[in-house]
Short mmCIF file of C-alpha atoms in Angstrom, two decimals:
data_model
loop_
_atom_site.label_atom_id
_atom_site.label_comp_id
_atom_site.label_asym_id
_atom_site.label_seq_id
_atom_site.Cartn_x
_atom_site.Cartn_y
_atom_site.Cartn_z
CA MET A 1 120.00 95.14 92.82
CA SER A 2 120.39 92.15 95.06
CA GLU A 3 120.89 88.76 93.42
CA SER A 4 118.25 87.19 95.65
CA ARG A 5 115.47 89.74 95.54
CA PRO A 6 113.80 91.89 92.89
CA ALA A 7 114.11 95.67 92.79
CA VAL A 8 111.01 97.77 92.13
CA LEU A 9 111.08 101.45 91.16
CA PHE A 10 107.90 103.55 91.47
CA VAL A 11 107.91 106.71 89.37
CA CYS A 12 105.52 109.66 89.25
CA VAL A 13 106.05 113.27 88.29
CA HIS A 14 106.63 114.81 91.73
CA ASN A 15 107.51 111.67 93.74
CA ALA A 16 105.38 113.17 96.48
CA GLY A 17 102.14 111.17 96.51
CA ARG A 18 101.37 108.11 94.39
CA SER A 19 104.89 106.73 94.15
CA GLN A 20 105.56 107.39 97.84
CA MET A 21 102.36 105.59 98.85
CA ALA A 22 103.20 102.65 96.58
CA ALA A 23 106.73 102.40 97.99
CA GLY A 24 105.34 102.56 101.53
CA PHE A 25 102.88 99.76 100.84
CA LEU A 26 105.50 97.58 99.15
CA ARG A 27 107.92 98.00 102.05
CA ALA A 28 105.14 97.12 104.51
CA ILE A 29 103.88 94.11 102.56
CA ALA A 30 107.09 92.60 101.20
CA GLY A 31 109.56 93.72 103.86
CA ASP A 32 113.14 92.88 102.96
CA ARG A 33 112.11 90.46 100.19
CA VAL A 34 112.05 93.35 97.69
CA ASP A 35 114.34 96.36 97.17
CA VAL A 36 112.04 99.38 96.94
CA TYR A 37 112.84 102.70 95.26
CA SER A 38 110.81 105.72 94.17
CA ALA A 39 111.61 108.79 92.12
CA GLY A 40 110.05 111.61 90.12
CA SER A 41 110.73 113.31 86.82
CA GLU A 42 110.15 116.70 88.52
CA PRO A 43 110.41 115.97 92.26
CA ALA A 44 108.62 118.19 94.76
CA ASP A 45 110.29 119.72 97.80
CA GLN A 46 108.51 117.36 100.19
CA VAL A 47 106.09 114.46 100.33
CA ASN A 48 102.42 115.43 100.03
CA GLN A 49 101.19 115.86 103.61
CA VAL A 50 97.70 114.63 102.77
CA ALA A 51 99.25 111.41 101.36
CA VAL A 52 101.25 111.13 104.60
CA GLY A 53 98.00 111.43 106.58
CA ALA A 54 96.19 108.90 104.39
CA MET A 55 99.00 106.38 104.87
CA HIS A 56 99.12 107.07 108.61
CA GLU A 57 95.45 106.03 108.78
CA VAL A 58 96.45 102.52 107.61
CA GLY A 59 99.51 102.30 109.87
CA ILE A 60 102.24 103.14 107.36
CA ASP A 61 104.65 106.00 108.04
CA ILE A 62 106.03 107.80 104.98
CA VAL A 63 106.70 111.08 106.75
CA GLY A 64 110.49 110.63 106.60
CA GLN A 65 110.62 110.04 102.85
CA THR A 66 112.09 112.65 100.52
CA PRO A 67 111.19 113.10 96.84
CA ALA A 68 114.11 112.08 94.60
CA ILE A 69 115.00 112.85 91.00
CA LEU A 70 114.54 110.05 88.49
CA THR A 71 117.89 108.90 87.12
CA THR A 72 118.86 106.53 84.35
CA ASP A 73 120.81 104.49 86.92
CA ALA A 74 117.68 104.02 89.04
CA VAL A 75 115.82 102.59 86.05
CA ARG A 76 118.81 100.45 85.11
CA THR A 77 118.93 99.01 88.66
CA ALA A 78 115.25 98.11 88.79
CA ASP A 79 113.76 94.81 87.66
CA VAL A 80 110.27 96.32 87.61
CA VAL A 81 109.51 99.97 86.82
CA VAL A 82 106.02 101.17 87.72
CA THR A 83 105.13 104.53 86.20
CA MET A 84 102.27 106.72 87.31
CA GLY A 85 101.79 109.52 84.86
CA CYS A 86 105.37 110.58 84.09
CA GLY A 87 104.87 110.03 80.34
CA ASP A 88 107.90 110.43 78.10
CA ALA A 89 110.14 111.50 81.01
CA CYS A 90 110.57 107.86 82.06
CA PRO A 91 113.54 106.22 80.36
CA VAL A 92 112.89 102.81 78.84
CA PHE A 93 115.43 100.00 78.76
CA PRO A 94 114.92 96.76 76.84
CA GLY A 95 114.39 93.72 79.03
CA LYS A 96 112.85 95.59 81.94
CA ARG A 97 109.34 94.90 83.14
CA TYR A 98 107.23 98.05 82.93
CA GLU A 99 103.79 98.71 84.31
CA ASP A 100 101.88 101.95 83.90
CA TRP A 101 99.36 102.56 86.64
CA GLU A 102 96.78 105.19 85.72
CA LEU A 103 96.11 106.83 89.05
CA GLN A 104 94.72 110.24 89.86
CA ASP A 105 97.36 112.63 91.21
CA PRO A 106 96.53 113.36 94.87
CA ALA A 107 98.20 116.80 94.74
CA GLY A 108 95.85 119.45 96.07
CA LEU A 109 93.11 116.98 96.99
CA PRO A 110 91.50 116.73 100.43
CA LEU A 111 91.98 113.59 102.52
CA GLU A 112 88.57 112.17 101.66
CA ASP A 113 89.56 112.21 97.96
CA VAL A 114 93.04 110.76 98.60
CA ARG A 115 91.73 107.72 100.50
CA PRO A 116 90.33 105.97 97.37
CA ILE A 117 93.63 106.63 95.54
CA ARG A 118 95.52 105.15 98.50
CA ASP A 119 93.27 102.09 98.49
CA ASP A 120 93.73 101.63 94.74
CA VAL A 121 97.51 101.87 95.17
CA ARG A 122 97.40 99.23 97.92
CA ALA A 123 95.41 96.81 95.73
CA ARG A 124 97.84 97.27 92.85
CA VAL A 125 100.86 96.76 95.12
CA GLU A 126 99.29 93.57 96.49
CA ARG A 127 98.87 92.25 92.93
CA LEU A 128 102.45 93.26 92.14
CA VAL A 129 103.78 91.36 95.16
CA THR A 130 101.87 88.25 94.05
CA SER A 131 103.32 88.55 90.55
CA LEU A 132 106.86 88.81 91.96
CA SER A 133 106.40 85.55 93.88
CA VAL A 134 108.18 86.90 96.97
#
């Protein structure tokens, strides 16, 4: 974690859809004012291609991202941990700020059903940025 900027970790089960979209939005909105990480408790082999397409529609490229395994060190590094359905697999450390975003998993959904999830993620990330005061 940088002394001058907060670190945010987005966590979902497969780190292929919701958390990747959230990380993409946070990078686009906050730029280098926030350190952005994402991980999954059971990471997929690749990012959900429908999520990639949904993000492309709003000008954000997440095609080069790779799902990563959630580690204790990643949680320890983060100032804010945003979980999205990983349940008990997410380690909890005292003194960390946690948010649990209840979002539908886009896995297996067509693009028209992923768009509202994407838009919900964007609104939540915008609120998060405001709360970080960056």
